[in-house]
Each structure stands twice: as structure tokens, then as C-alpha cells.
Amino acid sequence: MIFARLLFISCFWLVAAAETHTWWFETGWVDANPDGEFPRKMVGFNGTWPLPTLRVKNGDRVEIYLINGLEDKNTSLHVHGIFQQGTNQMDGPQMVTQCPIPPGETFLYNFTIQDQVGCFWYHSHTPGQYGDGLRGVFIVEDDDFPYEYDQEVVLSIGDHYHNYSDELTAHFLSSANPSGSEPIPSNFLFNETRNVTWNVEPNTTYLLRIFNTGRFVSQYLWIEDHEFTVVEVDGIYVEKNTTDLLYITVGQRYSVLVTTKDCASRNYAFMNVADDTMLDTVPEDLVLNGTNYVVYNEKLPLPDQDRRDSLDDFLDDFYLTPLSQEKLLDDADYTITLDFQMAQLANGITYSFFNNISYTTPKVPPLLTALSAGNLSTNDLVYGTNTNSFVLQGGDVIDIVLNNMDGGPHPFHLHGHAFQLIERGPAGDEEPIKFNSSDHAEWPEYPLVRDTVYVNPMSYIVMRFKADNPGVWFFHCHIEWHLDQGLAMVLIEDPVAIQNNPSQQINDNHKQICEKGGIPWKGNAAGNDVNFLDLSGQNVQFGSFPNELRRVFAFARNVD
Ligand SMILES: *[C@@H]1O[C@H](CO)[C@@H](O)[C@H](O)[C@H]1NC(C)=O
Ligand SMILES: *[C@@H]1O[C@H](CO)[C@@H](O)[C@H](O)[C@H]1NC(C)=O
Ligand SMILES: *[C@@H]1O[C@H](CO)[C@@H](O)[C@H](O)[C@H]1NC(C)=O
Ligand SMILES: *[C@@H]1O[C@H](CO)[C@@H](O)[C@H](O)[C@H]1NC(C)=O
Ligand SMILES: *[C@@H]1O[C@H](CO)[C@@H](O)[C@H](O)[C@H]1NC(C)=O
Ligand SMILES: *[C@@H]1O[C@H](CO)[C@@H](O)[C@H](O)[C@H]1NC(C)=O
Ligand SMILES: *[C@@H]1O[C@H](CO)[C@@H](O)[C@H](O)[C@H]1NC(C)=O
Ligand SMILES: *[C@@H]1O[C@H](CO)[C@@H](O)[C@H](O)[C@H]1NC(C)=O
Ligand SMILES: *[C@@H]1O[C@H](CO)[C@@H](O)[C@H](O)[C@H]1NC(C)=O
Ligand SMILES: *[C@@H]1O[C@H](CO)[C@@H](O)[C@H](O)[C@H]1NC(C)=O
Ligand SMILES: *[C@@H]1O[C@H](CO)[C@@H](O)[C@H](O)[C@H]1NC(C)=O
Ligand SMILES: *[C@@H]1O[C@H](CO)[C@@H](O)[C@H](O)[C@H]1NC(C)=O
Ligand SMILES: [Cu+2]
């Protein structure tokens, strides 16, 4: 009943008051000192960093003109969680749905919000760049918000490095780092800074919109002697669930209600604590526990950090139920099984693999291959043999089974969809626990739906969605280091429908940025637009997967 009412109102809204929001943003380096300990430059817009919070409503049109003001770097922009129905080329991942925007060029991201509300965020999808600063909050407001609150407050959390991405990546992906150890952050941020003071009114219910816009580490979040009532995850309303501890991976969002105390007799600690099991080494001087303050009365002292006996009792998102009461989808028509592990190739560099293949950037973005391949667009081969590309049939129910054979947790994100999380295995030990389709738990009747989920160490997740959004959708670990190592695949969803939709055709602005960057806007993964089945010259990983698995490095984490 509630759902029907919401639908009615949002449809009414679409015709009644859809607005167009036009923003011009020029990327460039900005002097900053996010953690208060080390001045460095961050990538900002128009000379400002942090970046603005963008607010729109369901049904609105968004036009973002992104001017690349960086002298020697490409750029791109992805609005994380927005489905981009019919506007796949506006999705943002460079060399997947678009050519990168070269220095001095402008690209218009032009799309509408179709039946989505809640917390999203935008970030560069050019390797390493959002870690250098190009990230911000994107909110789709809802005039018919299903829960009561008095005030809304935004909170982003994340991680921060004193070094620039390019230098970190060069070292990370080199034979000088044979163990594939990810760079250790310099600090953890709370609202793009640290030691934050949040002034509150007593006896007030806040809607706190929380975004982990970091590039690596999950964080625990809690407020001393207060509770969080979760009402939304990743743009999906859920039935209320109250907890005093959240665990948020990079890429995830939570809207929670926080009701303050009746009396303003003291102030409280608001903790953001890094998940140190994700770090290969923990330097002695690294501050894992961030202390911020919920201030009822500025004249009263600020508290010390709040300590907990255990961080294990965080809300398990698996048990949240969408308010829409969307049922478990029918059994899958098509199942993609991905065995993920990390290992070294013969060049001494450690990569990430799905089924022994480390995603290697093709010479033509797969969306542009799909648009130019004619009736071969349904043949996986044209997208290359080193991209983990899967062609999906429109309307099919798809299961993605992901077996994590690595000793760390990983947050996986799918573009173009929110999916049902139908099973998540418990953390494994020495031997990975793999999903067994003939011996699995009973699936929930109303599974959690979101766009970014974590898989436990040495264990698995099973995700289900309906292929009802024709487009080329990236699926990858949201840990930027792991994406750089090739932890990605590409779903080519109903390519014939992409070709047949006038609004999906490559536009002139897009052709122009491809040409400026010297990237063909048609052809197969090797750039061959004459014989789409000839992949000679395609990019491939360095040699084949080693016979002897060097999982020892993966096991090295979490041992102490
Ligand atoms: C940002 O700069 C561009 C030109 O570089 C300008 O057109 C635009 O109005 C500026 N945007 C804002 C929000 O100031
Ligand atoms: C936060 O506190 C730490 C330690 O007290 C200090 O070094 C740092 O500069 C502060 N950062 C900010 C942004 O206030
Ligand atoms: C930008 O993209 C172009 C085209 O892919 C590429 O040739 C160039 O090396 C890129 N520039 C940088 C700094 O990565
Ligand atoms: C954005 O796309 C819509 C729909 O295709 C079009 O009508 C509109 O003119 C576009 N905006 C700009 C500034 O090109
Ligand atoms: C980080 O920056 C410092 C100081 O500029 C430099 O000495 C160090 O080599 C850099 N680390 C990496 C991995 O690039
Ligand atoms: C975080 O920053 C935003 C934007 O400046 C601000 O509106 C909000 O109140 C801050 N949140 C907290 C919890 O301090
Ligand atoms: C708190 O707010 C509620 C509703 O606004 C009101 O009924 C109640 O008296 C308030 N309590 C205090 C201690 O102010
Ligand atoms: C960080 O927080 C955890 C959980 O409250 C606590 O056990 C630990 O002692 C804290 N570490 C430091 C260095 O304060
Ligand atoms: C709340 O979460 C707990 C587990 O964390 C779960 O057992 C319970 O069913 C959830 N309730 C609702 C209404 O989502
Ligand atoms: C595919 O397209 C080519 C050229 O457009 C045509 O010759 C061929 O018959 C088509 N094949 C099928 C199976 O439709
Ligand atoms: C999967 O489960 C079935 C049924 O319990 C069992 O017979 C089979 O051995 C299991 N497969 C594996 C690989 O463990
Ligand atoms: C991956 O490589 C291993 C070791 O060479 C091999 O045993 C396995 O069959 C390969 N898996 C796939 C999916 O190719
Ligand atoms: Cu990962």
C-alpha cells in the first residue's frame, strides 16, 4: 500500500515539476590540508575543495559540464548509484562507457533521475583521481520521505594519503612491491577533515546521510550513548533497524535517524574507526580511531574517545528489508561465477584476477564496441579476451556468484543496477569457502537491495538482478587499488537494445573527446572496425596466470 502511494506521488512529481540543474565545473588542483597535518593539493572544482553537495529531485534533469582544467591528466565523472536508463554514455567510467576527457576539453553529462531517491555520490572514474579529491555527495531529495525527522545533515567519511595517487600507484603496481601490499593511508577523514564538532539541538531527530567516499578502508561509526536507526541504504529505503554501530565500506551510503537527548548536560564522542584488518601493516603512528564531537553545549568540555569492547556487533546489512517489499526474483536464467584471487604475473607485479583474468583496459570502450559491432555485438569475443566481458540477454534474471579466495574483505559495486544480496557466506579460514549451488542457505523472501556490498574474507556472495537496463555496466571492487590491479568485469546488457535506442547513440561531444585523445570510437577491443572477430593487437595481461598460485601473499594479511 505504502509503495503504491509512493509510486503515484513520484509519477505525479515527474509531470508536475521536473527541473533542469545545470552546473559548470572545471577540475584543477587546489591547496588543501584535509587532515590538518600536511599541506598538499587536492583535485577540486573551480579552485575549491571539498566539492559541493549536489541536490536534485526525482524526475529532474542533470546537466554537468565537466571542463578538464588539469594540465596533464584526463578526467571523467561517475554518479555512483544512478541507473542512467537510456543514457549509458553518461555513466562515467573511462574506457568502459566513454573516452577519457583530455586536458582542456569539456564533456556534458546529461541525464535524468528516473524513480530513484536517496544518497548517491559523484567521483572521477579515472584511475586514482577520486583519491586525490575529485569526489562529492549527490542527494536525490524526496518530497514524500517515508520517515519523520526534524533536520538533515550530511556526513562523508574516507581515507587520505599525503602522497599523490600517481606516485602511490607507480610503486604499488611495481615489482618493488611483490606482495601487492596496498599503500597505507596517512589518516582517516570525517567530513573531509578531522576532529569535527557537530552542534546539535536537544530532543531533535536528525536524518544523518552518511557516505564513505574513501578509496580503500571500511570504517566503523558510532556515537557514544546514542543510536542509529537505519532507514535507507544506497538509495533504497529499508524498514527501520536500530543499531549502535555501523560498518561502512567505501562506496556505501546509509541514511540514519539520530534522536538527540532531552537535556544538554554534556557532549559526546562521535567515533570513526578504520577497519585495520584491511591493512597489511599498521604503522605505530597511524591514528585508526578518529574522535569527533556531538556538541550539545559549547561551554561544556569535549569528551575523550569512546571505547568499545568489540567491533564485531555492527549491524549486518544482510538482514535489512527494503520498504518496497520487493520479493526475491525468480531463479536465475544465467549465472556468472567469478573466482577472485590475487597473484603475481611473470613481471613480478601482483594483480587481481576473476577466473584467472586480470581486467586489462581495451583499446575501445566496450559501449562504443557494442554500438559499432552490428550483429556481432552479442558475441562476447568482440569485447576482448582480457576484459571479463559477459553479454546478457534482456529480461533475464542474472546471478553473480563471487568466490573470494583472498584473505581480506572487498566491497563490490555494480553500475546501472541495485541488486538483491541473496547470500553471504561467513568468513573462511585457511581454505576458501566456495558457494555450492546444491547446498546453500534458504534465501530471504525480501532480500536486501543495494549497489555496493562486501564479501567476507575467504568466502562468497551471491547477487541477483534483472537485466532490464540495456547498457554496458562495470562491476568492480570499489577499493581503488584493487580496481587498478584489474579486479573488474563488464556486463554487456542487451546490446541490440542499446543499438536500437536513439538516445544511446554516441553524441558529437563524445566523438570529439575520443578524437582529441586519439581513441577510436568504433571497433572491437583491439580497435579493429573491419573484422570485429580479429583481436590481434588487443591489450592483454602480462603472460598467463601462474600455475603455482602465490596465494601466500593473500594469506599474509589478517594473520595477527
Ligand atoms: C566554474 O568555472 C567555469 C569556467 O571555468 C564557469 O563557467 C562556471 O560558471 C564556474 N562554475 C561555478 C559553479 O562557479
Ligand atoms: C586533528 O587533531 C590532530 C591531533 O590532535 C591534529 O594533529 C590535527 O591537526 C587535527 N586536524 C584537524 C583538521 O583539525
Ligand atoms: C589520457 O588518455 C589518453 C587516451 O587514452 C592517453 O593516451 C593518455 O596517456 C592519457 N593521459 C594520462 C596522463 O594518463
Ligand atoms: C540533454 O538531453 C536532452 C534529451 O536528449 C536534450 O533535450 C537536451 O537538449 C540536452 N541538453 C543539452 C544542454 O544539450
Ligand atoms: C611519498 O612522498 C614522500 C615525500 O614527498 C616521498 O619521499 C615518498 O617517496 C613518496 N612515496 C611514494 C610511495 O611515492
Ligand atoms: C559536513 O559538512 C557539510 C558540508 O559542509 C555540513 O553541512 C554538515 O553539517 C557537516 N556534517 C557534520 C556532521 O558536521
Ligand atoms: C521533546 O519534544 C517533544 C515533541 O516535540 C515534546 O513533547 C517534549 O516535551 C520534549 N521534551 C523536552 C524535555 O523538551
Ligand atoms: C581504538 O578503538 C578501539 C575500540 O574502541 C579500542 O579497543 C582501542 O583501544 C582504540 N585504540 C586506541 C589507540 O585508542
Ligand atoms: C534488524 O537487524 C537484525 C540483525 O542485525 C535482524 O535480525 C532483524 O531482522 C532486522 N529487523 C528489521 C526490521 O530489519
Ligand atoms: C550480420 O550482418 C552482416 C552485415 O551487416 C550480414 O551480412 C549478416 O547476414 C548478418 N548475420 C546475421 C546472422 O544476421
Ligand atoms: C555441494 O553440496 C552437495 C550437497 O550437499 C554435495 O554433495 C557436494 O559434495 C558439494 N560440493 C562441493 C564441491 O563441496
Ligand atoms: C586458473 O588457473 C589454474 C592454475 O593454472 C587452473 O587450475 C584453473 O583451471 C584455471 N581456471 C580457469 C577458470 O581457467
Ligand atoms: Cu578489493
Short mmCIF file of N, CA and C in Angstrom, two decimals, residues 72-147:
data_model
loop_
_atom_site.label_atom_id
_atom_site.label_comp_id
_atom_site.label_asym_id
_atom_site.label_seq_id
_atom_site.Cartn_x
_atom_site.Cartn_y
_atom_site.Cartn_z
N ASP A 72 47.80 17.93 -17.25
CA ASP A 72 48.41 16.72 -17.80
C ASP A 72 47.66 15.46 -17.38
N LYS A 73 46.37 15.62 -17.08
CA LYS A 73 45.62 14.44 -16.65
C LYS A 73 44.26 14.40 -17.32
N ASN A 74 43.83 13.19 -17.62
CA ASN A 74 42.47 13.00 -18.12
C ASN A 74 41.51 13.08 -16.94
N THR A 75 40.23 13.20 -17.24
CA THR A 75 39.25 13.14 -16.16
C THR A 75 37.97 12.49 -16.67
N SER A 76 37.02 12.29 -15.75
CA SER A 76 35.72 11.67 -16.04
C SER A 76 34.88 11.80 -14.78
N LEU A 77 33.58 11.55 -14.89
CA LEU A 77 32.71 11.69 -13.72
C LEU A 77 31.62 10.62 -13.72
N HIS A 78 31.56 9.89 -12.62
CA HIS A 78 30.53 8.85 -12.44
C HIS A 78 29.63 9.28 -11.29
N VAL A 79 28.31 9.21 -11.49
CA VAL A 79 27.42 9.45 -10.35
C VAL A 79 27.01 8.07 -9.84
N HIS A 80 27.64 7.70 -8.75
CA HIS A 80 27.58 6.35 -8.21
C HIS A 80 26.17 6.01 -7.73
N GLY A 81 25.58 4.97 -8.34
CA GLY A 81 24.25 4.51 -7.92
C GLY A 81 23.13 4.95 -8.84
N ILE A 82 23.37 5.93 -9.70
CA ILE A 82 22.33 6.39 -10.62
C ILE A 82 22.29 5.43 -11.82
N PHE A 83 21.08 5.02 -12.20
CA PHE A 83 20.95 3.92 -13.17
C PHE A 83 21.20 4.30 -14.63
N GLN A 84 21.07 5.58 -14.97
CA GLN A 84 21.38 6.02 -16.35
C GLN A 84 20.61 5.21 -17.40
N GLN A 85 19.28 5.02 -17.17
CA GLN A 85 18.49 4.30 -18.17
C GLN A 85 18.47 5.09 -19.47
N GLY A 86 18.91 4.48 -20.53
CA GLY A 86 18.89 5.14 -21.84
C GLY A 86 20.02 6.15 -22.05
N THR A 87 20.87 6.33 -21.04
CA THR A 87 21.97 7.31 -21.15
C THR A 87 23.27 6.68 -20.67
N ASN A 88 23.55 5.49 -21.14
CA ASN A 88 24.72 4.75 -20.70
C ASN A 88 26.02 5.55 -20.87
N GLN A 89 26.12 6.34 -21.95
CA GLN A 89 27.38 7.07 -22.17
C GLN A 89 27.61 8.19 -21.15
N MET A 90 26.62 8.43 -20.27
CA MET A 90 26.77 9.44 -19.22
C MET A 90 27.21 8.80 -17.90
N ASP A 91 27.49 7.50 -17.91
CA ASP A 91 27.77 6.80 -16.65
C ASP A 91 29.15 7.13 -16.08
N GLY A 92 30.12 7.38 -16.93
CA GLY A 92 31.38 7.91 -16.42
C GLY A 92 32.65 7.09 -16.43
N PRO A 93 32.61 5.75 -16.23
CA PRO A 93 33.90 5.05 -16.15
C PRO A 93 34.68 5.17 -17.46
N GLN A 94 35.87 5.72 -17.37
CA GLN A 94 36.61 5.95 -18.61
C GLN A 94 37.08 4.63 -19.19
N MET A 95 37.03 4.56 -20.52
CA MET A 95 37.36 3.36 -21.29
C MET A 95 36.40 2.19 -21.04
N VAL A 96 35.22 2.51 -20.46
CA VAL A 96 34.17 1.50 -20.37
C VAL A 96 32.95 2.03 -21.12
N THR A 97 32.45 3.20 -20.68
CA THR A 97 31.30 3.78 -21.37
C THR A 97 31.68 5.07 -22.10
N GLN A 98 32.89 5.52 -21.92
CA GLN A 98 33.28 6.77 -22.60
C GLN A 98 34.79 6.83 -22.76
N CYS A 99 35.22 7.71 -23.68
CA CYS A 99 36.63 8.05 -23.78
C CYS A 99 36.94 9.02 -22.64
N PRO A 100 38.18 8.99 -22.13
CA PRO A 100 38.53 9.96 -21.10
C PRO A 100 38.46 11.39 -21.65
N ILE A 101 38.21 12.35 -20.75
CA ILE A 101 38.17 13.76 -21.18
C ILE A 101 39.60 14.29 -21.10
N PRO A 102 40.20 14.62 -22.24
CA PRO A 102 41.59 15.09 -22.20
C PRO A 102 41.68 16.51 -21.63
N PRO A 103 42.87 16.92 -21.23
CA PRO A 103 43.06 18.28 -20.72
C PRO A 103 42.50 19.31 -21.70
N GLY A 104 41.82 20.32 -21.16
CA GLY A 104 41.30 21.41 -21.98
C GLY A 104 39.95 21.12 -22.62
N GLU A 105 39.49 19.88 -22.55
CA GLU A 105 38.21 19.53 -23.19
C GLU A 105 37.07 19.59 -22.18
N THR A 106 35.85 19.69 -22.72
CA THR A 106 34.65 19.73 -21.88
C THR A 106 33.72 18.61 -22.30
N PHE A 107 33.15 17.92 -21.33
CA PHE A 107 32.16 16.89 -21.64
C PHE A 107 30.89 17.18 -20.85
N LEU A 108 29.75 17.09 -21.52
CA LEU A 108 28.47 17.34 -20.86
C LEU A 108 27.87 16.01 -20.39
N TYR A 109 27.70 15.86 -19.08
CA TYR A 109 26.97 14.72 -18.52
C TYR A 109 25.51 15.15 -18.42
N ASN A 110 24.68 14.53 -19.21
CA ASN A 110 23.28 14.97 -19.36
C ASN A 110 22.38 13.75 -19.15
N PHE A 111 21.64 13.74 -18.06
CA PHE A 111 20.79 12.57 -17.76
C PHE A 111 19.65 12.99 -16.84
N THR A 112 18.66 12.10 -16.72
CA THR A 112 17.56 12.38 -15.78
C THR A 112 17.58 11.34 -14.67
N ILE A 113 16.97 11.71 -13.56
CA ILE A 113 16.82 10.79 -12.44
C ILE A 113 15.47 10.10 -12.61
N GLN A 114 15.49 8.80 -12.78
CA GLN A 114 14.24 8.08 -13.04
C GLN A 114 13.93 7.12 -11.89
N ASP A 115 12.94 7.49 -11.09
CA ASP A 115 12.50 6.67 -9.97
C ASP A 115 13.62 6.28 -9.02
N GLN A 116 14.42 7.24 -8.65
CA GLN A 116 15.44 7.00 -7.63
C GLN A 116 15.43 8.16 -6.65
N VAL A 117 15.63 7.85 -5.39
CA VAL A 117 15.76 8.88 -4.35
C VAL A 117 16.81 8.41 -3.35
N GLY A 118 17.40 9.36 -2.64
CA GLY A 118 18.30 8.99 -1.55
C GLY A 118 19.73 9.45 -1.76
N CYS A 119 20.64 8.64 -1.22
CA CYS A 119 22.05 9.02 -1.13
C CYS A 119 22.87 8.42 -2.27
N PHE A 120 23.53 9.29 -3.00
CA PHE A 120 24.43 8.88 -4.08
C PHE A 120 25.70 9.71 -3.92
N TRP A 121 26.67 9.50 -4.78
CA TRP A 121 27.83 10.39 -4.74
C TRP A 121 28.48 10.41 -6.10
N TYR A 122 29.25 11.42 -6.36
CA TYR A 122 29.90 11.52 -7.66
C TYR A 122 31.40 11.45 -7.45
N HIS A 123 32.06 10.86 -8.42
CA HIS A 123 33.53 10.81 -8.32
C HIS A 123 34.13 10.57 -9.69
N SER A 124 35.37 10.95 -9.82
CA SER A 124 36.12 10.68 -11.04
C SER A 124 36.22 9.17 -11.21
N HIS A 125 36.11 8.70 -12.47
CA HIS A 125 36.35 7.28 -12.73
C HIS A 125 37.58 7.12 -13.63
N THR A 126 38.56 8.00 -13.37
CA THR A 126 39.87 7.94 -13.99
C THR A 126 40.80 7.42 -12.89
N PRO A 127 41.62 6.39 -13.18
CA PRO A 127 42.35 5.73 -12.09
C PRO A 127 43.03 6.69 -11.10
N GLY A 128 42.75 6.44 -9.82
CA GLY A 128 43.42 7.18 -8.75
C GLY A 128 42.86 8.56 -8.45
N GLN A 129 42.05 9.12 -9.36
CA GLN A 129 41.74 10.55 -9.25
C GLN A 129 40.78 10.91 -8.11
N TYR A 130 39.87 10.03 -7.76
CA TYR A 130 38.98 10.48 -6.69
C TYR A 130 39.69 10.45 -5.35
N GLY A 131 40.69 9.58 -5.23
CA GLY A 131 41.50 9.60 -4.02
C GLY A 131 42.28 10.90 -3.88
N ASP A 132 42.55 11.56 -4.99
CA ASP A 132 43.22 12.86 -4.95
C ASP A 132 42.22 13.99 -4.73
N GLY A 133 40.93 13.67 -4.59
CA GLY A 133 39.98 14.71 -4.20
C GLY A 133 38.71 14.82 -5.02
N LEU A 134 38.68 14.29 -6.25
CA LEU A 134 37.51 14.54 -7.10
C LEU A 134 36.36 13.62 -6.69
N ARG A 135 35.63 14.04 -5.66
CA ARG A 135 34.52 13.25 -5.11
C ARG A 135 33.60 14.19 -4.35
N GLY A 136 32.31 13.87 -4.35
CA GLY A 136 31.37 14.70 -3.62
C GLY A 136 30.04 13.98 -3.44
N VAL A 137 29.17 14.59 -2.66
CA VAL A 137 27.90 13.98 -2.30
C VAL A 137 26.81 14.41 -3.29
N PHE A 138 25.95 13.47 -3.64
CA PHE A 138 24.86 13.72 -4.59
C PHE A 138 23.58 13.19 -3.94
N ILE A 139 22.63 14.09 -3.69
CA ILE A 139 21.41 13.67 -2.98
C ILE A 139 20.20 13.86 -3.87
N VAL A 140 19.38 12.81 -3.97
CA VAL A 140 18.09 12.94 -4.66
C VAL A 140 17.05 13.07 -3.55
N GLU A 141 16.54 14.28 -3.39
CA GLU A 141 15.59 14.55 -2.31
C GLU A 141 14.23 13.96 -2.65
N ASP A 142 13.47 13.68 -1.59
CA ASP A 142 12.16 13.06 -1.76
C ASP A 142 11.14 13.90 -1.00
N ASP A 143 10.18 14.47 -1.71
CA ASP A 143 9.15 15.28 -1.05
C ASP A 143 8.25 14.42 -0.17
N ASP A 144 8.32 13.12 -0.38
CA ASP A 144 7.45 12.23 0.37
C ASP A 144 8.30 11.23 1.16
N PHE A 145 9.29 11.75 1.87
CA PHE A 145 10.19 10.90 2.65
C PHE A 145 9.37 10.06 3.62
N PRO A 146 9.58 8.75 3.66
CA PRO A 146 8.67 7.90 4.42
C PRO A 146 8.83 7.94 5.94
N TYR A 147 9.86 8.60 6.45
CA TYR A 147 10.04 8.65 7.91
C TYR A 147 10.13 10.10 8.37
#
